């Protein structure tokens, strides 16, 4: 439908780094592929993964339905002292983040390492708080 | 055969019966005359009449004999049934018929004997014609032209032999040679009996018994001890009958039956294998039918697994199907859940072999604990769609069983593929209907009449994509003539998008009236929506409020694409801060909204649009983009709002020519006149 099948494909690779799940998105995240992605996210969150980094380096397109997937789980993960954070946005996707105001809702990082570090620092703060 | 033909045949056979009786009476007359005047000419005449009688009788019994055309086992059985009276009558008449021998010529003692001979011979001829007809059906069963050629040769040889015997008269040496040659001919003819191989074991035992009895009865008929005077009487009746029975039919049948008997014994051990192959074939055929009929994967797998278990003699079995998110287990039989779980864990590593070794390895048999487990991949379109598992305890899988399991696995794979394709097409059909409905809804939600005023001109256009994207625009004219304009895009597609559009229309029409100021309006909209619709849905929009008296426009952007404002031929994207509606709580939402207020002069132009414009793609997968859009607007901004809207649309459409429009395209232009 519309674009050729090869262009429309979407793929996610999940890696775990320092107890943070890094999702590497690839291809088109539109109204259709977002259904598949939502299912994956649900499994991830339901099995107790609350610290999630979404690497958008290879994502070529994201529709509002794609953003909707993150909205659907952000409350859940934050309740469990986790978060969804983004990194490696392409210029185009950065622009969409900007327009939608997503940068007001989510933390966006330049690269994966700094995104992972942000979780580590948050963890340290929490430990200190608890000690106090 | 239709009714008419059938009737004709009936009357025809009635005529034949009459003819047979007439011929029998003629024979009776001839034999009686022969008693008084024993001329050889009468012998010849009686042979001719007998031949006619025999042929007529054979024709009469054809419909009956036809029943055994494809059923040789039943055929032999009926040959025995008719041989029993044949032997019985011969034995009985042997004692009734009295013969005398005068000058080496045997003839009946009295006229009563002539009549007895006639009765016996007529019955004999009738029974022999039945036996002969049935025998021919058996003989020709599953044999080609070669058999009919051989048969014709044997008949020709018999006729030739008879003639030689007749002409040379009682030259015993030659007649012995002819007889021996005839027997050799029968052996040659009877050598191949194709129908024996395909019989079941039970049938083979039957055939052994029947063929043995046939041989026994025929030997009795051949021996003078059993028949004696009755067969001698036959010779008086017609030498041809005697010769045909004793030199042709009886030896032929004996030899044929002997071959049937011996080849049945020879093929007896293969009966079981043959039966099994037939059963396997019919099972696969049934599965094939099942594949075509049952669309539910679960129901289909249940049946297939049961059949697989039966055919391979397995203790337990199940099917595992690879689905997009998880593996699904179907048709579990002969194993409880706990054992299934532990076995599955054990075989998990084995399954990888299929992925690594490609599809070349068609199956794996592995020994786990005390059971053998056979894993057969379900392969369709070069892809493994799942696995069939069969488990046997303390028993090995034979190569036959493995072959069968693989065949079944293939069938299951086809069934799974079929059902998937059908589900897909049903889903597609459902979606296309849903989209059609959504398109109609969207059309009805958009305003039909545009507001008009001497202060401004306004134009709008929305072309929905096939998969309705959720673009929405609307106007509200306030009591003082001021104008509220909105353009919105709800997330998602299809029916759900259309549903939120409808909701948005209600919200806009009621809230714009009470809260004309953009910031207030947006916060109220967010209030209404946040927490009340599915968390993953949100709406982006631009709201503009035109004050006609002050000649100003105040607008705010909630995550939507920045509107374009053109002043003095210079276009500018108004990227004011603002979040999509429905994303966060209103307290937060309000913090980010920054409205823009602009003074309007004659010729100023405001263009609102949806992402279908910017994201339109050409064949090279390049977006239409902001730059192109800006340039285009600057080029045509002096035209009327109608022209501007239609030219933007035409430009976008020609840009994405050759590709399908994937998103709604909505363009709205307001041009200030005074």
Tab-separated table of C-alpha atoms in Angstrom, chain A residues 1-3 7 28 31-32 36 38 61 64 67-68 71-72 75 92 95 99-102 104-105, chain B residues 325 435 467 491 493 535-536 538 540 557 559 562 575 578-580 583 592 615 617 621 623 626 662:
chain	number	residue	atom	x	y	z
A	1	UNK	CA	0.000	0.000	0.000
A	2	UNK	CA	1.500	3.265	-0.999
A	3	UNK	CA	5.198	2.889	-0.713
A	7	UNK	CA	10.526	0.868	2.128
A	28	UNK	CA	9.010	3.199	8.836
A	31	UNK	CA	-0.022	3.463	11.553
A	32	UNK	CA	0.546	-0.193	10.590
A	36	UNK	CA	3.522	-4.429	15.831
A	38	UNK	CA	3.132	-1.466	20.403
A	61	UNK	CA	9.770	7.961	9.172
A	64	UNK	CA	1.624	10.322	14.881
A	67	UNK	CA	4.480	8.650	18.702
A	68	UNK	CA	1.292	7.314	20.196
A	71	UNK	CA	2.612	7.910	24.909
A	72	UNK	CA	0.834	4.656	25.681
A	75	UNK	CA	3.047	6.796	32.353
A	92	UNK	CA	13.944	15.313	10.010
A	95	UNK	CA	12.147	18.622	13.537
A	99	UNK	CA	6.998	20.700	16.234
A	100	UNK	CA	4.976	18.201	18.230
A	101	UNK	CA	6.459	19.456	21.463
A	102	UNK	CA	7.743	15.984	22.247
A	104	UNK	CA	8.863	18.924	26.441
A	105	UNK	CA	7.675	15.442	27.364
B	325	UNK	CA	5.110	-12.784	18.225
B	435	UNK	CA	-11.653	2.977	5.169
B	467	UNK	CA	-6.623	5.108	4.423
B	491	UNK	CA	-3.395	10.521	15.208
B	493	UNK	CA	-6.005	6.146	10.611
B	535	UNK	CA	-3.501	7.596	25.933
B	536	UNK	CA	-1.865	6.851	22.616
B	538	UNK	CA	-3.463	12.883	20.435
B	540	UNK	CA	-2.280	18.411	16.600
B	557	UNK	CA	-0.135	26.060	17.414
B	559	UNK	CA	2.007	20.488	17.803
B	562	UNK	CA	3.624	25.747	11.442
B	575	UNK	CA	6.880	28.124	14.541
B	578	UNK	CA	3.075	24.495	21.604
B	579	UNK	CA	2.378	20.818	22.357
B	580	UNK	CA	-0.049	18.431	20.723
B	583	UNK	CA	-0.325	14.605	25.443
B	592	UNK	CA	4.172	25.733	26.506
B	615	UNK	CA	5.418	14.604	3.370
B	617	UNK	CA	6.793	11.789	-1.845
B	621	UNK	CA	11.286	8.919	-2.159
B	623	UNK	CA	9.629	14.677	0.331
B	626	UNK	CA	9.142	23.059	3.446
B	662	UNK	CA	-0.564	8.048	1.561
